[in-house]
Structure formats: structure tokens, C-alpha cells
PDB file of C-alpha atoms in Angstrom:
ATOM      1  CA  MET M   9       9.235 -23.902 -15.283  1.00 93.00           C
ATOM      2  CA  ILE M  10      10.633 -24.540 -11.850  1.00 93.00           C
ATOM      3  CA  GLY M  11       8.146 -25.587  -9.199  1.00 91.00           C
ATOM      4  CA  GLU M  12       9.772 -23.624  -6.398  1.00 94.00           C
ATOM      5  CA  ILE M  13      13.123 -22.008  -5.738  1.00 96.00           C
ATOM      6  CA  ARG M  14      14.139 -23.203  -2.280  1.00 95.00           C
ATOM      7  CA  ASP M  15      17.910 -23.459  -2.366  1.00 96.00           C
ATOM      8  CA  GLU M  16      21.036 -21.973  -3.900  1.00 95.00           C
ATOM      9  CA  GLU M  17      21.405 -24.669  -6.555  1.00 96.00           C
ATOM     10  CA  THR M  18      17.877 -24.181  -7.884  1.00 96.00           C
ATOM     11  CA  ALA M  19      18.255 -20.389  -7.803  1.00 96.00           C
ATOM     12  CA  ARG M  20      21.507 -20.602  -9.782  1.00 96.00           C
ATOM     13  CA  ILE M  21      19.931 -22.899 -12.387  1.00 96.00           C
ATOM     14  CA  ALA M  22      17.026 -20.460 -12.807  1.00 96.00           C
ATOM     15  CA  VAL M  23      19.349 -17.454 -13.201  1.00 96.00           C
ATOM     16  CA  GLN M  24      21.630 -19.263 -15.659  1.00 95.00           C
ATOM     17  CA  ALA M  25      18.643 -20.300 -17.784  1.00 96.00           C
ATOM     18  CA  SER M  26      17.307 -16.743 -17.741  1.00 95.00           C
ATOM     19  CA  LEU M  27      20.653 -15.258 -18.714  1.00 94.00           C
ATOM     20  CA  THR M  28      20.806 -17.569 -21.743  1.00 94.00           C
ATOM     21  CA  GLY M  29      17.498 -16.246 -23.040  1.00 93.00           C
ATOM     22  CA  HIS M  30      14.989 -18.657 -21.522  1.00 95.00           C
ATOM     23  CA  LEU M  31      11.799 -17.442 -19.875  1.00 95.00           C
ATOM     24  CA  VAL M  32      11.847 -18.972 -16.403  1.00 96.00           C
ATOM     25  CA  LEU M  33       8.692 -19.101 -14.319  1.00 95.00           C
ATOM     26  CA  SER M  34       8.884 -20.229 -10.710  1.00 95.00           C
ATOM     27  CA  THR M  35       7.551 -19.709  -7.217  1.00 95.00           C
ATOM     28  CA  LEU M  36       9.411 -18.334  -4.233  1.00 94.00           C
ATOM     29  CA  HIS M  37       8.064 -17.874  -0.728  1.00 91.00           C
ATOM     30  CA  THR M  38       8.285 -14.216   0.355  1.00 91.00           C
ATOM     31  CA  SER M  39       5.975 -11.736   2.042  1.00 89.00           C
ATOM     32  CA  ASP M  40       5.751  -9.391  -0.963  1.00 92.00           C
ATOM     33  CA  ALA M  41       7.189  -8.758  -4.423  1.00 94.00           C
ATOM     34  CA  VAL M  42      10.186  -6.659  -3.379  1.00 95.00           C
ATOM     35  CA  SER M  43      11.388  -9.133  -0.755  1.00 94.00           C
ATOM     36  CA  ALA M  44      11.859 -11.693  -3.557  1.00 95.00           C
ATOM     37  CA  VAL M  45      14.954  -9.696  -4.539  1.00 96.00           C
ATOM     38  CA  THR M  46      16.405 -10.063  -1.037  1.00 95.00           C
ATOM     39  CA  ARG M  47      15.437 -13.738  -0.842  1.00 96.00           C
ATOM     40  CA  LEU M  48      17.258 -14.548  -4.076  1.00 96.00           C
ATOM     41  CA  MET M  49      20.338 -12.681  -2.832  1.00 96.00           C
ATOM     42  CA  ASP M  50      20.113 -14.620   0.448  1.00 96.00           C
ATOM     43  CA  LEU M  51      20.194 -17.793  -1.666  1.00 96.00           C
ATOM     44  CA  GLY M  52      23.560 -16.705  -3.053  1.00 96.00           C
ATOM     45  CA  ILE M  53      22.623 -14.947  -6.290  1.00 96.00           C
ATOM     46  CA  GLU M  54      24.985 -12.056  -6.942  1.00 97.00           C
ATOM     47  CA  PRO M  55      23.184  -8.719  -7.370  1.00 97.00           C
ATOM     48  CA  TYR M  56      24.571  -8.092 -10.874  1.00 96.00           C
ATOM     49  CA  LEU M  57      23.302 -11.505 -12.045  1.00 96.00           C
ATOM     50  CA  LEU M  58      19.933 -10.936 -10.421  1.00 96.00           C
ATOM     51  CA  ALA M  59      19.576  -7.494 -12.000  1.00 96.00           C
ATOM     52  CA  GLY M  60      20.305  -8.981 -15.411  1.00 94.00           C
ATOM     53  CA  SER M  61      18.069 -12.021 -15.157  1.00 95.00           C
ATOM     54  CA  LEU M  62      14.959 -10.903 -13.258  1.00 96.00           C
ATOM     55  CA  LYS M  63      12.186  -9.355 -15.387  1.00 95.00           C
ATOM     56  CA  GLY M  64       9.286  -9.178 -12.973  1.00 96.00           C
ATOM     57  CA  VAL M  65       7.904 -10.470  -9.682  1.00 96.00           C
ATOM     58  CA  LEU M  66       4.263 -11.172  -8.964  1.00 95.00           C
ATOM     59  CA  ALA M  67       3.163 -11.526  -5.342  1.00 94.00           C
ATOM     60  CA  GLN M  68      -0.299 -12.872  -4.711  1.00 93.00           C
ATOM     61  CA  ARG M  69      -2.485 -13.869  -1.810  1.00 93.00           C
ATOM     62  CA  LEU M  70      -6.043 -15.078  -1.563  1.00 94.00           C
ATOM     63  CA  VAL M  71      -8.442 -13.307   0.777  1.00 96.00           C
ATOM     64  CA  ARG M  72     -11.907 -14.442   1.772  1.00 95.00           C
ATOM     65  CA  ARG M  73     -14.823 -12.529   0.207  1.00 96.00           C
ATOM     66  CA  LEU M  74     -17.673 -11.242   2.330  1.00 94.00           C
ATOM     67  CA  CYS M  75     -20.897 -13.147   1.739  1.00 92.00           C
ATOM     68  CA  GLU M  76     -23.867 -11.153   0.459  1.00 88.00           C
ATOM     69  CA  CYS M  77     -25.504 -11.723   3.845  1.00 86.00           C
ATOM     70  CA  LYS M  78     -22.761  -9.642   5.527  1.00 82.00           C
ATOM     71  CA  LYS M  79     -22.570  -6.682   3.150  1.00 76.00           C
ATOM     72  CA  GLY M  80     -25.096  -4.596   5.040  1.00 65.00           C
ATOM     73  CA  LYS M  81     -27.750  -4.804   2.349  1.00 59.00           C
ATOM     74  CA  PRO M  82     -31.130  -6.012   3.543  1.00 57.00           C
ATOM     75  CA  PRO M  83     -31.608  -8.703   4.536  1.00 56.00           C
ATOM     76  CA  CYS M  84     -28.335  -8.579   6.531  1.00 59.00           C
ATOM     77  CA  ILE M  85     -28.157 -11.686   8.694  1.00 66.00           C
ATOM     78  CA  PRO M  86     -26.116 -11.220  11.908  1.00 70.00           C
ATOM     79  CA  ASN M  87     -24.879 -14.807  12.147  1.00 75.00           C
ATOM     80  CA  GLY M  88     -24.392 -15.478   8.434  1.00 80.00           C
ATOM     81  CA  CYS M  89     -26.495 -17.691   6.218  1.00 87.00           C
ATOM     82  CA  GLU M  90     -26.561 -21.239   4.898  1.00 88.00           C
ATOM     83  CA  LYS M  91     -24.730 -20.230   1.712  1.00 90.00           C
ATOM     84  CA  CYS M  92     -21.652 -19.216   3.741  1.00 91.00           C
ATOM     85  CA  SER M  93     -22.158 -21.889   6.433  1.00 91.00           C
ATOM     86  CA  HIS M  94     -22.770 -19.040   8.906  1.00 89.00           C
ATOM     87  CA  SER M  95     -19.170 -17.798   8.550  1.00 90.00           C
ATOM     88  CA  GLY M  96     -19.943 -14.505   6.798  1.00 90.00           C
ATOM     89  CA  TYR M  97     -17.536 -15.357   3.968  1.00 93.00           C
ATOM     90  CA  TYR M  98     -18.145 -17.056   0.647  1.00 95.00           C
ATOM     91  CA  GLY M  99     -15.345 -17.635  -1.852  1.00 96.00           C
ATOM     92  CA  ARG M 100     -12.013 -15.897  -2.232  1.00 97.00           C
ATOM     93  CA  THR M 101     -10.452 -13.214  -4.386  1.00 96.00           C
ATOM     94  CA  ALA M 102      -6.846 -12.578  -5.372  1.00 95.00           C
ATOM     95  CA  VAL M 103      -4.750  -9.723  -4.024  1.00 95.00           C
ATOM     96  CA  ILE M 104      -1.902  -9.065  -6.451  1.00 94.00           C
ATOM     97  CA  GLU M 105       1.243  -6.940  -6.477  1.00 94.00           C
ATOM     98  CA  TYR M 106       3.483  -6.737  -9.541  1.00 96.00           C
ATOM     99  CA  LEU M 107       7.052  -5.480  -9.486  1.00 96.00           C
ATOM    100  CA  ALA M 108       8.397  -4.669 -12.951  1.00 96.00           C
ATOM    101  CA  ILE M 109      12.184  -4.783 -13.061  1.00 96.00           C
ATOM    102  CA  THR M 110      12.858  -1.481 -14.789  1.00 96.00           C
ATOM    103  CA  GLY M 111      16.297  -0.031 -15.438  1.00 96.00           C
ATOM    104  CA  GLU M 112      16.036   1.976 -12.236  1.00 97.00           C
ATOM    105  CA  VAL M 113      15.123  -1.111 -10.209  1.00 97.00           C
ATOM    106  CA  GLN M 114      18.021  -3.020 -11.832  1.00 97.00           C
ATOM    107  CA  THR M 115      20.395  -0.287 -10.656  1.00 97.00           C
ATOM    108  CA  LEU M 116      18.981  -0.418  -7.110  1.00 97.00           C
ATOM    109  CA  ILE M 117      19.307  -4.223  -6.984  1.00 97.00           C
ATOM    110  CA  GLN M 118      23.056  -3.803  -7.428  1.00 96.00           C
ATOM    111  CA  ARG M 119      23.443  -1.269  -4.605  1.00 95.00           C
ATOM    112  CA  PRO M 120      23.532  -1.804  -0.828  1.00 95.00           C
ATOM    113  CA  HIS M 121      20.140  -1.895   0.935  1.00 95.00           C
ATOM    114  CA  ALA M 122      18.399  -2.878  -2.298  1.00 96.00           C
ATOM    115  CA  GLU M 123      15.036  -3.812  -0.764  1.00 95.00           C
ATOM    116  CA  GLU M 124      14.800  -0.615   1.284  1.00 96.00           C
ATOM    117  CA  ASN M 125      15.718   1.565  -1.696  1.00 97.00           C
ATOM    118  CA  ILE M 126      13.372  -0.226  -4.093  1.00 97.00           C
ATOM    119  CA  ASN M 127      10.531   0.245  -1.598  1.00 96.00           C
ATOM    120  CA  LYS M 128      11.330   3.977  -1.381  1.00 97.00           C
ATOM    121  CA  LEU M 129      11.268   4.251  -5.167  1.00 97.00           C
ATOM    122  CA  LEU M 130       7.982   2.363  -5.413  1.00 96.00           C
ATOM    123  CA  LYS M 131       6.346   4.514  -2.727  1.00 96.00           C
ATOM    124  CA  ALA M 132       7.390   7.635  -4.611  1.00 96.00           C
ATOM    125  CA  GLU M 133       5.884   6.138  -7.786  1.00 95.00           C
ATOM    126  CA  LYS M 134       2.604   5.350  -5.964  1.00 94.00           C
ATOM    127  CA  HIS M 135       3.105   1.594  -6.493  1.00 94.00           C
ATOM    128  CA  LEU M 136       0.153  -0.602  -5.509  1.00 92.00           C
ATOM    129  CA  PHE M 137       1.547  -2.786  -2.734  1.00 94.00           C
ATOM    130  CA  LEU M 138      -0.395  -5.745  -1.341  1.00 92.00           C
ATOM    131  CA  SER M 139      -1.477  -3.533   1.572  1.00 92.00           C
ATOM    132  CA  ASN M 140      -2.894  -0.921  -0.844  1.00 93.00           C
ATOM    133  CA  GLN M 141      -4.812  -3.604  -2.710  1.00 93.00           C
ATOM    134  CA  LEU M 142      -6.259  -4.925   0.547  1.00 94.00           C
ATOM    135  CA  LYS M 143      -7.419  -1.437   1.575  1.00 94.00           C
ATOM    136  CA  LEU M 144      -9.202  -1.102  -1.772  1.00 95.00           C
ATOM    137  CA  LEU M 145     -10.955  -4.441  -1.262  1.00 95.00           C
ATOM    138  CA  VAL M 146     -12.074  -3.400   2.243  1.00 95.00           C
ATOM    139  CA  ASN M 147     -13.290  -0.001   0.996  1.00 95.00           C
ATOM    140  CA  GLN M 148     -15.234  -1.698  -1.816  1.00 94.00           C
ATOM    141  CA  GLY M 149     -16.892  -4.057   0.692  1.00 93.00           C
ATOM    142  CA  ILE M 150     -15.367  -7.139  -0.908  1.00 95.00           C
ATOM    143  CA  THR M 151     -13.597  -8.283   2.259  1.00 95.00           C
ATOM    144  CA  SER M 152     -13.492  -7.260   5.898  1.00 93.00           C
ATOM    145  CA  THR M 153     -10.891  -5.313   7.837  1.00 93.00           C
ATOM    146  CA  ALA M 154     -10.323  -8.380  10.016  1.00 92.00           C
ATOM    147  CA  GLU M 155      -9.593 -10.535   6.934  1.00 93.00           C
ATOM    148  CA  ALA M 156      -7.235  -7.913   5.501  1.00 93.00           C
ATOM    149  CA  GLU M 157      -5.340  -7.602   8.781  1.00 92.00           C
ATOM    150  CA  LYS M 158      -5.114 -11.375   9.124  1.00 91.00           C
ATOM    151  CA  LEU M 159      -3.592 -11.629   5.663  1.00 87.00           C
ATOM    152  CA  LEU M 160      -1.201  -8.708   6.181  1.00 83.00           C
ATOM    153  CA  TYR M 161       0.136  -9.848   9.519  1.00 80.00           C
ATOM    154  CA  SER M 162       0.431 -13.516   8.530  1.00 74.00           C
ATOM    155  CA  SER M 163       2.531 -12.676   5.465  1.00 60.00           C
ATOM    156  CA  LEU M 164       5.019 -10.341   7.183  1.00 51.00           C
TER     157      LEU M 164
END
């Protein structure tokens, strides 16, 4: 386990360990799962090494949950309730995107414009991006549009 990959040296250590058969788990700050590929390349990892060592990327964010008092069910309280400290939100839920590094994704990692091409592939495959997950949570009444937009625009 590596706490966080922040620099070229740490990225190289992680890739070398992975290539020798070790399962490496780490964190990396990016806006979504696909941009982790670009970030690791920006840290100096050659595309062929990255394609051979990366197995999957999980992007996650936490979004505030709407309190029961704001879900439109009687009694709906305009200014919130004591449970949510009059904020309208109580607790959080995870928004998750998983990128599996398939053979096709490995091939795209090694080509120019990897991130753009991987995104095209994922869109064609109806991949559930963070934005799709957020829309589902809004449609299900779990969070608000304002919360979803705040999360989307702060992570881009």
C-alpha cells in the first residue's frame, strides 16, 4: 500500500512493484477515473509500463444526502429540521466510478490522446461516469441538483 502517489519516484516504485506481481493499492488526486491514466503519464510513467501494470482505477466522491425533511414528503419543512441542523442535508453517500483496464483500454493507453480515446470508448460502452451516478442520485431524490453540480464543478 502506498498512501498517495504524488511524484515520479513514488509512481515508479508503484509500477515496478506491480510489474513484479505485487498488488499495489494507492491514492492519486484526479477528477475522475480516466484522468488517472493521464496523471500517471504526467508523472513520467511510460505508456507501455502503465498499460502493463494498471489493473483498475476507482474514483470516488462523497455527496451530501437530502434530509427526510427536504424530500417533499409531508411534513416537508421549508427551513430544514433539527436533525439536519436546518441545512436540509443529513449524512453523505458515495459516488463511485470504476475503470477496468481491459485489453482494449491497455491498447488505448499506449496510443496518442489516450484519455480522449478511452473516454470515447467508455461512452460507446455506456460506462457509468461520476456524472451519470450523480444524475441517478438526483433522480432518486437522494441528493439535490445543487449538491451534484457543486461536486461536479469542484472536481473538474
